[in-house]
Coordinates of N, CA and C and ligand atoms in Angstrom, one line a residue:
X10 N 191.0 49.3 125.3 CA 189.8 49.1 126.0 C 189.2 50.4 126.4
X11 N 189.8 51.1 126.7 CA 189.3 52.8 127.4 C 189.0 53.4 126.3
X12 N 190.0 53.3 125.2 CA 189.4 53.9 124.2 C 188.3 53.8 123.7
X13 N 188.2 52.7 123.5 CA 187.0 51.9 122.6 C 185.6 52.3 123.7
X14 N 185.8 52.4 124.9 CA 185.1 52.7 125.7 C 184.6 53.9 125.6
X15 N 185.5 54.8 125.5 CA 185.1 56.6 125.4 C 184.4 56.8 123.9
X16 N 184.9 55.5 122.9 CA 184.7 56.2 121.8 C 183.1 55.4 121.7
X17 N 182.5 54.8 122.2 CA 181.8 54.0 122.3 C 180.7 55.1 122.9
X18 N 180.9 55.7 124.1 CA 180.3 56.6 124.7 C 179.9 57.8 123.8
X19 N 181.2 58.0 123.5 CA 181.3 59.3 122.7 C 180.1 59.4 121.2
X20 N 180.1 58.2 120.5 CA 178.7 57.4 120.1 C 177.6 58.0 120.0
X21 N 177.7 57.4 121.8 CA 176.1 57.5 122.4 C 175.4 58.7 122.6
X22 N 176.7 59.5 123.4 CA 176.1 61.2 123.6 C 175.8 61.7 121.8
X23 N 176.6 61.2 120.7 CA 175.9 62.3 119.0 C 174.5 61.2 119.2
X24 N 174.3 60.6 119.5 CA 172.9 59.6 119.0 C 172.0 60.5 119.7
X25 N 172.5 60.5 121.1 CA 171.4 61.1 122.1 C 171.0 62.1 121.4
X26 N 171.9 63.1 121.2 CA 172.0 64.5 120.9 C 170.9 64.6 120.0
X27 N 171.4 63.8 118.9 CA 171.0 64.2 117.4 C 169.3 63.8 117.7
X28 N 169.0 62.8 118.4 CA 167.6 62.2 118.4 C 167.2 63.4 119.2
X29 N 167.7 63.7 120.3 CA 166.3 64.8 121.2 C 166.6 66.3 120.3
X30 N 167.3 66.4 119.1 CA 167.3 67.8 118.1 C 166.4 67.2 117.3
X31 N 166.4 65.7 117.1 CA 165.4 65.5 115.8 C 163.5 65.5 116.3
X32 N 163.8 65.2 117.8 CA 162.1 65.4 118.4 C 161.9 66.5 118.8
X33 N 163.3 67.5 119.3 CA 162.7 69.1 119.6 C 162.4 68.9 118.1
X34 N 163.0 68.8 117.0 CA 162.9 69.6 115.5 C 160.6 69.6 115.5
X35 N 160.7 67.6 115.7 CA 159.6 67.4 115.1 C 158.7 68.0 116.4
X36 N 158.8 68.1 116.9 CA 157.9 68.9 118.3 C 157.2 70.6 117.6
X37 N 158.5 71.5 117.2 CA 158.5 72.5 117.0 C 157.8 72.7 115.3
X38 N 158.0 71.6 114.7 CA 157.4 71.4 113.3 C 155.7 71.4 113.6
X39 N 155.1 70.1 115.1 CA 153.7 69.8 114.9 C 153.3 71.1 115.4
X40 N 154.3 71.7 116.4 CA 153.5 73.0 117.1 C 153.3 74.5 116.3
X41 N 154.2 74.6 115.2 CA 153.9 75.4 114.2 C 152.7 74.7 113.3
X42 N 152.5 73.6 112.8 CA 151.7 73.0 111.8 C 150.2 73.2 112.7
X43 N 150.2 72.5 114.1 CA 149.1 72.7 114.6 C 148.5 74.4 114.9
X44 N 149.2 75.2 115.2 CA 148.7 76.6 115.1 C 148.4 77.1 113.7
X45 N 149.2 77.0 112.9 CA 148.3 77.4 111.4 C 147.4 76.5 111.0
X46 N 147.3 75.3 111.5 CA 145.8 74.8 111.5 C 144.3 75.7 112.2
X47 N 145.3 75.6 113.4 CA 144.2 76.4 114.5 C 143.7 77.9 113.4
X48 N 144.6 78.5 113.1 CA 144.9 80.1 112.4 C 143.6 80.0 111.3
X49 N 143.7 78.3 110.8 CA 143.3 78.1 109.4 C 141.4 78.1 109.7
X50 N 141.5 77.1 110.6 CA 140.4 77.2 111.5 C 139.7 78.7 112.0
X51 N 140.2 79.7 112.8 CA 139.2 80.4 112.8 C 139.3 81.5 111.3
X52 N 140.2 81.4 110.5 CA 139.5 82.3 109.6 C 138.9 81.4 108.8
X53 N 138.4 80.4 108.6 CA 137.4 79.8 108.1 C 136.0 80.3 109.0
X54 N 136.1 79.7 110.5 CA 135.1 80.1 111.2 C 134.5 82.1 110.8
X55 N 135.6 82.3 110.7 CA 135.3 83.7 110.4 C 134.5 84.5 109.0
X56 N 134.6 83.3 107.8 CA 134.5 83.7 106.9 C 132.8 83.5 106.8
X57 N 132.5 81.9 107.4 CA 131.5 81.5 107.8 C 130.6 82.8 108.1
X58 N 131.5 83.1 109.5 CA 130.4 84.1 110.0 C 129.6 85.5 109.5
X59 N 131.2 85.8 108.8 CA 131.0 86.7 107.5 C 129.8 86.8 106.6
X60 N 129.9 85.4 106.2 CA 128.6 85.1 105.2 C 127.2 84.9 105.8
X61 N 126.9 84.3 106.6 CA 126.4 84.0 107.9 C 125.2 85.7 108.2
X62 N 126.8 86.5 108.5 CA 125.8 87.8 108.8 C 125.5 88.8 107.4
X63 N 126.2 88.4 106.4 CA 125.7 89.1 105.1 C 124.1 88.6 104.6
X64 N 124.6 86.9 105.0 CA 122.7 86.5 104.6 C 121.7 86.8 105.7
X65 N 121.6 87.3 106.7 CA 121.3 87.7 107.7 C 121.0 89.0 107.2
X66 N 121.9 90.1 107.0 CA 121.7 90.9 106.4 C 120.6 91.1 105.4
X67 N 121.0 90.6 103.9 CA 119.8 90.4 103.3 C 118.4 90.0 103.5
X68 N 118.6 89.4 104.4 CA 116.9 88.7 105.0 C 116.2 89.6 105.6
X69 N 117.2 90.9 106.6 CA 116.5 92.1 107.3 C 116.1 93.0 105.9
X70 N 116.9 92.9 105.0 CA 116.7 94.0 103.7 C 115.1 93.3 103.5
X71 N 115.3 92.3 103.1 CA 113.7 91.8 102.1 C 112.9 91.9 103.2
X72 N 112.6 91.7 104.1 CA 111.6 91.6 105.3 C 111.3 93.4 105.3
X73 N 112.5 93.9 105.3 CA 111.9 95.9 105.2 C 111.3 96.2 104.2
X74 N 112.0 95.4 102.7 CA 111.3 95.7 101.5 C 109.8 95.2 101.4
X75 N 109.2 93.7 102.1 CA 109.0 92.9 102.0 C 107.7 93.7 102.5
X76 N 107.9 94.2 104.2 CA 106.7 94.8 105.0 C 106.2 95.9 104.4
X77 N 107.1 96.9 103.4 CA 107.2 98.5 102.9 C 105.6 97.6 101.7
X78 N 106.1 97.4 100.8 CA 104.6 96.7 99.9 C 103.6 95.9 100.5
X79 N 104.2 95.3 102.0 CA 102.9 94.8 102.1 C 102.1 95.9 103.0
X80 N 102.8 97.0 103.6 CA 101.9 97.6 104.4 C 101.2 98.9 102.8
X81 N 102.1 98.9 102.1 CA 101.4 100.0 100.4 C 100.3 99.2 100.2
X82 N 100.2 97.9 100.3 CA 99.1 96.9 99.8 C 98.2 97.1 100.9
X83 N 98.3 96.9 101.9 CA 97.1 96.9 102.8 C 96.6 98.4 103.2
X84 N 97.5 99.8 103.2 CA 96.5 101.2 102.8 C 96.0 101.2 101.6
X85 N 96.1 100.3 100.5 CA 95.5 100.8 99.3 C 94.2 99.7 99.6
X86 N 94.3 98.6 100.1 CA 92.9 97.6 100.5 C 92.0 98.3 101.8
X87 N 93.0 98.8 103.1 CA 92.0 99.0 104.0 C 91.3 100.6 103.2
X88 N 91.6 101.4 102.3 CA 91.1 102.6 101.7 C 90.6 102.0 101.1
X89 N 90.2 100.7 99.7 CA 89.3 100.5 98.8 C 88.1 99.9 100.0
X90 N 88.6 99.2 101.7 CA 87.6 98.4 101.7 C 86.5 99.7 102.8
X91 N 87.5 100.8 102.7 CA 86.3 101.9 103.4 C 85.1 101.9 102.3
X92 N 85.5 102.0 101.1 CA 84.3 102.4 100.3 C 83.3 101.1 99.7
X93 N 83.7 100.2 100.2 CA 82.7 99.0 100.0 C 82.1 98.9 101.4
X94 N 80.6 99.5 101.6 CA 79.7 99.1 102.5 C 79.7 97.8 103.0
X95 N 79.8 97.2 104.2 CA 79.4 95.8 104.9 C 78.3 96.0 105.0
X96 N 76.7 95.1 104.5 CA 75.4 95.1 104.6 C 75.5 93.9 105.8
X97 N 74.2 94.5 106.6 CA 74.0 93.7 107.6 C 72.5 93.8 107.2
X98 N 71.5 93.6 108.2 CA 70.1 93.3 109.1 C 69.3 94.7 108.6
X99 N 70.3 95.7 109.4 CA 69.6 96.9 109.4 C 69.8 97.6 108.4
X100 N 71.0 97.5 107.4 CA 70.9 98.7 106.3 C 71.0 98.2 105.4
X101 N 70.9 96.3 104.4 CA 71.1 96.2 103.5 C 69.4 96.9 102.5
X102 N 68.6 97.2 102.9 CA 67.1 97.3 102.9 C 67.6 99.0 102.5
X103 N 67.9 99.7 102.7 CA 68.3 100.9 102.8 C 69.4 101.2 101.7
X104 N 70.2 100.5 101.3 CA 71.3 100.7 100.3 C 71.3 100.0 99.5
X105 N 70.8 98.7 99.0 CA 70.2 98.1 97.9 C 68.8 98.4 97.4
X106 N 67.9 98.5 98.3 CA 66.3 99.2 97.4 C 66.2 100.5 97.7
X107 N 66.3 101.5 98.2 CA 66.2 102.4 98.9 C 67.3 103.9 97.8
X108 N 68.4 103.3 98.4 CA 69.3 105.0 98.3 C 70.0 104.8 96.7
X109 N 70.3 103.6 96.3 CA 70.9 103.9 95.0 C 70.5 103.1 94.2
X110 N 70.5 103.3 92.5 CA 70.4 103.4 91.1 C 71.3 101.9 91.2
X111 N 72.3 101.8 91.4 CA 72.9 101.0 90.7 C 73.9 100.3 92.1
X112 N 73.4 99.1 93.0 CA 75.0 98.2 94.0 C 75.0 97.5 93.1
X113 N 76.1 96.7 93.2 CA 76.8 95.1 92.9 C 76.9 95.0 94.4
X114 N 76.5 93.7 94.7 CA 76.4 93.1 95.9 C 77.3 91.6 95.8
X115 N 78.0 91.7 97.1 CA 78.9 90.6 97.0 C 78.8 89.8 98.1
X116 N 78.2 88.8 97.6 CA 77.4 87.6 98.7 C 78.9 86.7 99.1
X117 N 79.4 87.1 100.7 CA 80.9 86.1 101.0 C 79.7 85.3 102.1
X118 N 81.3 84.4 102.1 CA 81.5 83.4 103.2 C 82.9 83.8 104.2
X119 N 82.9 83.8 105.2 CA 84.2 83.8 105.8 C 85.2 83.0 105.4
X120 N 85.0 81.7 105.5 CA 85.6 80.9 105.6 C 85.8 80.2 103.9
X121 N 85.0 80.9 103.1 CA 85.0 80.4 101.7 C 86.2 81.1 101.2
X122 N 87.0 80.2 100.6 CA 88.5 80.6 99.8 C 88.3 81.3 98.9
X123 N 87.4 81.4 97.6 CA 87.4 81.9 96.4 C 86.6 83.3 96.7
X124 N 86.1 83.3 98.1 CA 85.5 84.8 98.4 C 86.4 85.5 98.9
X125 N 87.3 84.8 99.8 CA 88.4 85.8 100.4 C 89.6 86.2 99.1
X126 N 89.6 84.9 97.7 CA 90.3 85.6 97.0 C 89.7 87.0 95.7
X127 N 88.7 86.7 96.3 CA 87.6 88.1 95.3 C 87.3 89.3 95.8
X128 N 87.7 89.4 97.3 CA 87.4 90.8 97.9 C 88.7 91.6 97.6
X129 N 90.0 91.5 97.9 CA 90.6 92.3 97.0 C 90.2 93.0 96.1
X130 N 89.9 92.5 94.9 CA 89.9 92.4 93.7 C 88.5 93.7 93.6
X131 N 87.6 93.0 94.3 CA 86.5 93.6 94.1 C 86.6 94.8 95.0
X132 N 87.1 95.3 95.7 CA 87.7 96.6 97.0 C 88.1 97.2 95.9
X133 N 89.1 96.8 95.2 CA 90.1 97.9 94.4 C 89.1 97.6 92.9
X134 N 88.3 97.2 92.4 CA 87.3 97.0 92.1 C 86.4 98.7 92.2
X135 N 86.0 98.7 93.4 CA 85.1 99.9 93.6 C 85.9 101.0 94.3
X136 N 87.3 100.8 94.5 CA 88.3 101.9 94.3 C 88.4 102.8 93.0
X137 N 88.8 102.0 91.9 CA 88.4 102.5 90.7 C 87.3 103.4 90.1
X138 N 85.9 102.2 90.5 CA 85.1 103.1 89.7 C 84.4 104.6 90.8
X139 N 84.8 104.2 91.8 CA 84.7 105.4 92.6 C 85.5 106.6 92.4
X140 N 87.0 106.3 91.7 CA 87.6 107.5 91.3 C 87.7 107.6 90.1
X141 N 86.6 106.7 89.1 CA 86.3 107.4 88.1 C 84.6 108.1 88.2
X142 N 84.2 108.1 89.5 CA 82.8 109.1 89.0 C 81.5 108.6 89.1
X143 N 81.9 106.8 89.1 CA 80.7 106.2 88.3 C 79.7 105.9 89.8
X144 N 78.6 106.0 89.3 CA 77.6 106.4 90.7 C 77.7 105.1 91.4
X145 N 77.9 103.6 91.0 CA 78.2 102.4 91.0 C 78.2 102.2 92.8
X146 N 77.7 101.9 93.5 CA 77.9 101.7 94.9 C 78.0 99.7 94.4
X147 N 79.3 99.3 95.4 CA 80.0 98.1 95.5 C 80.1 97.8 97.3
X148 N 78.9 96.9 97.5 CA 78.8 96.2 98.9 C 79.4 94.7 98.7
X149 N 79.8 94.5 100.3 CA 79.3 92.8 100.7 C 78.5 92.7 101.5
X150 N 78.3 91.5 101.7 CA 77.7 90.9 102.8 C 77.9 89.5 103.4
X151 N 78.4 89.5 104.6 CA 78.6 88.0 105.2 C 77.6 87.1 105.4
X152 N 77.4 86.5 104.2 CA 76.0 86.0 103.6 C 75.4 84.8 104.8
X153 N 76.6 83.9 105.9 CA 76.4 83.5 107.2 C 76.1 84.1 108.1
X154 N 76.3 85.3 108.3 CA 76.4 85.8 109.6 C 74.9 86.5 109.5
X155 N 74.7 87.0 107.6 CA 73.1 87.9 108.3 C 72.2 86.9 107.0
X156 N 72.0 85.4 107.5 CA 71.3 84.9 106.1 C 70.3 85.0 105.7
X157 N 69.2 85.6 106.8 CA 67.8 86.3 106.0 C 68.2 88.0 104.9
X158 N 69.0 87.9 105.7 CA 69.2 89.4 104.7 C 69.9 88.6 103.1
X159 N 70.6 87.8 103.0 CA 71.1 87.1 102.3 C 69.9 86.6 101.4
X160 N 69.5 85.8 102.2 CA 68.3 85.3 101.0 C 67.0 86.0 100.2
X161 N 66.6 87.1 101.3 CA 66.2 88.2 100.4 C 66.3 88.8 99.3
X162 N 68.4 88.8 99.2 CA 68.9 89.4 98.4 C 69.2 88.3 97.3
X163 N 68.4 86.8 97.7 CA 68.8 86.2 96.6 C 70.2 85.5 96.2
X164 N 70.9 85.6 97.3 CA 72.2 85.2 97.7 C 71.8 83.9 98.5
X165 N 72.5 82.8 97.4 CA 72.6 81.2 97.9 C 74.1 80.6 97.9
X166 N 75.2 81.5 96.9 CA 76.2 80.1 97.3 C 77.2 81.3 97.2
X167 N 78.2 81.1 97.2 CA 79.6 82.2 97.4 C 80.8 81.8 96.8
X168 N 81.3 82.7 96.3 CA 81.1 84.0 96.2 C 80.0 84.0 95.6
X169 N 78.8 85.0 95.5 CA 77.8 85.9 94.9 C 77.8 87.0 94.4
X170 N 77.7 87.4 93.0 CA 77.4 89.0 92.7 C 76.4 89.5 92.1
X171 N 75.9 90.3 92.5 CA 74.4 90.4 91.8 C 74.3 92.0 92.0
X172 N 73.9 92.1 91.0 CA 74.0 93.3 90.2 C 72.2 94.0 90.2
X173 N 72.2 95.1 91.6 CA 70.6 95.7 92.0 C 70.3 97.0 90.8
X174 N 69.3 97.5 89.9 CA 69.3 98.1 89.2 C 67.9 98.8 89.8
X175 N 67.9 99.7 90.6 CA 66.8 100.2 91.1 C 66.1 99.3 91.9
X176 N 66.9 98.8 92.5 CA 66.3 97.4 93.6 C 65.9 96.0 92.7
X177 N 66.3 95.7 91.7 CA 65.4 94.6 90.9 C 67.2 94.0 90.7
X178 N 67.2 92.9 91.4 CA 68.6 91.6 90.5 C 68.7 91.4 89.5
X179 N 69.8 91.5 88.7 CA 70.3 91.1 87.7 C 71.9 89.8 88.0
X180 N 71.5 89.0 87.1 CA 73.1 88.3 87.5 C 74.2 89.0 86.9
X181 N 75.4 88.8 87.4 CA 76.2 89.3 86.6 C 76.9 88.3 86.3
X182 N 77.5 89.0 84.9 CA 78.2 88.1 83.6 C 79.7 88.5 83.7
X183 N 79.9 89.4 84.5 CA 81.6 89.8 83.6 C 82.6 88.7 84.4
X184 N 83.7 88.9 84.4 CA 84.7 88.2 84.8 C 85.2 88.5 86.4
X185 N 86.5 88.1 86.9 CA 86.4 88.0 88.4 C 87.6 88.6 88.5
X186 N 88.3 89.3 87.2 CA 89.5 90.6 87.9 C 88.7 91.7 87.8
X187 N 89.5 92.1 88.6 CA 89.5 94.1 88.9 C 89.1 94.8 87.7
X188 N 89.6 94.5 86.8 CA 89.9 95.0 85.6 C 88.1 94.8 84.5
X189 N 87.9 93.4 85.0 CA 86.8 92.6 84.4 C 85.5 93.3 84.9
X190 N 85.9 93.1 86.6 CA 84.9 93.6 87.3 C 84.3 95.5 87.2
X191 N 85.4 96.3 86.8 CA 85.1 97.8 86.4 C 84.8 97.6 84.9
X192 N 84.8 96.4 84.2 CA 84.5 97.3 82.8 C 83.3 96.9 82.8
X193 N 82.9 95.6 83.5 CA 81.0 95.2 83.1 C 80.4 96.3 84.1
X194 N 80.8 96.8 85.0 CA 80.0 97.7 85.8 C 79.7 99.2 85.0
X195 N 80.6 99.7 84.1 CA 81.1 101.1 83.4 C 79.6 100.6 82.8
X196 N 79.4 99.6 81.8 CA 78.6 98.8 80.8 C 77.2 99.1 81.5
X197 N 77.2 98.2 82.7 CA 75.6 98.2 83.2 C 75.3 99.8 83.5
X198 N 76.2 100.5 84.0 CA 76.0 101.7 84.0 C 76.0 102.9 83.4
X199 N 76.0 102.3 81.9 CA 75.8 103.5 81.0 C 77.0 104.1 80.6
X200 N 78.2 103.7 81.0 CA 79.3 104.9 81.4 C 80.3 103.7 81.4
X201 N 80.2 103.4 79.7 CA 81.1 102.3 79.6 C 82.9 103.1 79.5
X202 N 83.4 102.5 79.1 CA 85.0 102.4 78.9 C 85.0 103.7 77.7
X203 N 85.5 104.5 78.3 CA 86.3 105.5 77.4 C 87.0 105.4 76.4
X204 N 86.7 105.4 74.9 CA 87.7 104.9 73.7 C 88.9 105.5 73.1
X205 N 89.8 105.4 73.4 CA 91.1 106.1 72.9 C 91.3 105.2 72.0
X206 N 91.5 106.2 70.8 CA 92.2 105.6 69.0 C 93.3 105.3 68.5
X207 N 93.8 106.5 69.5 CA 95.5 106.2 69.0 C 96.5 106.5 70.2
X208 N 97.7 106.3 70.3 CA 98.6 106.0 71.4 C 98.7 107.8 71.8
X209 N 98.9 108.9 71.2 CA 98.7 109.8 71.3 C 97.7 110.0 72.5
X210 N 96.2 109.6 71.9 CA 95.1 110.3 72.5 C 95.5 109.4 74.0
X211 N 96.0 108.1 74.1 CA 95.9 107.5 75.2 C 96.9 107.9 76.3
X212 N 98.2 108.5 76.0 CA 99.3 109.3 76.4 C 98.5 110.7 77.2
X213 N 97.9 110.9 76.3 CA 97.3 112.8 77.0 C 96.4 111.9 78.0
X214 N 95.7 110.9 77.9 CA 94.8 110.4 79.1 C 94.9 110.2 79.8
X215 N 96.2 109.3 80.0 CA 96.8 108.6 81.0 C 97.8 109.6 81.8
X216 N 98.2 111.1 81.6 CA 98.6 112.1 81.6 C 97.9 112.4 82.5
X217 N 96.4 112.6 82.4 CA 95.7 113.3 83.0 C 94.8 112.6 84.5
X218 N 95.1 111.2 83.8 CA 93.9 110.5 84.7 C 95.1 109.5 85.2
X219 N 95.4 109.4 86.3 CA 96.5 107.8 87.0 C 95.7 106.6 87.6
X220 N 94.9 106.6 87.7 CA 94.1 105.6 88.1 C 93.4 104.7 87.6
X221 N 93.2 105.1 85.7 CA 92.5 104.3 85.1 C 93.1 102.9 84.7
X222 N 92.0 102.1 84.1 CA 92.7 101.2 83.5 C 92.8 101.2 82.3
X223 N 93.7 100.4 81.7 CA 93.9 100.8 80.0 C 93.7 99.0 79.5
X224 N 92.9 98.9 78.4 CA 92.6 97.6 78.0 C 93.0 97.4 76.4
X225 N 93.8 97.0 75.8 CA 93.8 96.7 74.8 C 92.7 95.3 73.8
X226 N 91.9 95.9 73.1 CA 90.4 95.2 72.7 C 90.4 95.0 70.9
X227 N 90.8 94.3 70.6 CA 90.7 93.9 69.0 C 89.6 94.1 68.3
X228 N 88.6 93.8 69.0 CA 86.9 94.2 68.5 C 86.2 94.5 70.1
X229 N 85.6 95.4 70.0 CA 85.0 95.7 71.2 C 83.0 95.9 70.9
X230 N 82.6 95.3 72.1 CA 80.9 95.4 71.3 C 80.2 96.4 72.6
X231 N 79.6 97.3 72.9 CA 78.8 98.1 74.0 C 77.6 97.8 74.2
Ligands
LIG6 C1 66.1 104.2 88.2 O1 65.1 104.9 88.7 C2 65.2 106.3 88.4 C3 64.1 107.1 89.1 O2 62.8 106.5 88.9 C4 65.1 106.5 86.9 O3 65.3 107.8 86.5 C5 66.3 105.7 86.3 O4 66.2 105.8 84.9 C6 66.2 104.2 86.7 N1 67.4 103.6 86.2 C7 67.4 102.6 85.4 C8 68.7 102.0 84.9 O5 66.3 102.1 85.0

């Protein structure tokens, strides 16, 4: 009876034992597993962030790149749009009949889309032919803001270009790039496009002159 009793006990204490080694074991297993979770966690969090501030990065790069061409774009516009006169009241009478041989006049709207997309064009337009020589004076006029002067000049819808040849209008025909717009102007003014023959002659040209434009023409008529 005593035996069987001790040995009975004796039992009980390996059960105990073994069970509270088997829940320290699993205790010490979840609390290692949960910290290399945690571990796993922030260097995920971390890599995130990593990436996070690399694109971050990049976004400051293109915004520097981004402002550097757009502020090269707007000195090379606010310098083409010094040399395009704004006609108003008082001096379109003076710079269309009056002082020069040869404006293009550019009848806007503010608020008109296809004028706000042609003043660029036409600024670096009379950028060009201003640093090629050509006597060519290139105005606007905010054909709302001064409309008797506007309709004087024969300006009804917008964009407008009209081409003054000693004070007398002409319409104009050429096209609505930069490119379009300096070669019918070179034309009306006598002082068309310069012909280079061969890749040679256009090498020494373009050598000498950085500003022009170069047009490749299959048949050309003056
Ligand atoms: C403009 O007028 C001037 C002076 O009268 C004249 O010499 C010139 O040939 C005229 N221009 C054109 C294109 O008719």
């Amino acid at each position: 009876m005593f035996t069987k009793m001790t040995k009975s006990k004796h039992t009980f204490k390996i059960i105990t034992f073994s069970l509270t080694l088997l829940i320290l074991l699993g205790l010490i297993t979840s609390i290692i597993a949960s910290e290399s979770s945690v571990a796993d966690d922030n260097n995920e969090e971390d890599d995130v962030k990593d990436f996070e501030e690399l694109l971050a990065l990049d976004e400051e790069e293109e915004a520097a790149e981004d402002s550097q061409v757009k502020s090269a774009e707007a000195e090379v516009l606010t310098k083409a749009q010094r040399i395009v006169p704004e006609l108003n009241m008082e001096n379109y009478k003076r710079v269309v009949f009056e002082g020069n041989e040869f404006v293009l006049v550019l009848g806007y709207a503010p608020w008109c889309f296809r004028s706000a997309e042609l003043m660029p064009r036409f600024a670096e337009a009379a950028n060009v032919l201003n640093k090629m020589g050509n006597p060519i004076v290139l105005a606007k006029i905010d054909a709302e803001r001064h409309p008797k002067a506007a309709s004087v000049l024969g300006i009804s819808g917008f964009p407008t270009l009209l081409l003054f040849v000693n004070g007398s209008s002409q319409a104009y025909t050429g096209g609505f790039s930069t490119e379009e717009m300096v070669l019918w102007a070179r034309k009306k003014t006598g002082m068309p496009v310069i012909r280079l023959n061969s890749v040679p002659e256009a090498e020494d040209f373009l050598s000498k002159n950085r500003m022009f434009i170069i047009g490749l023409f299959e048949k050309f008529e003056v």
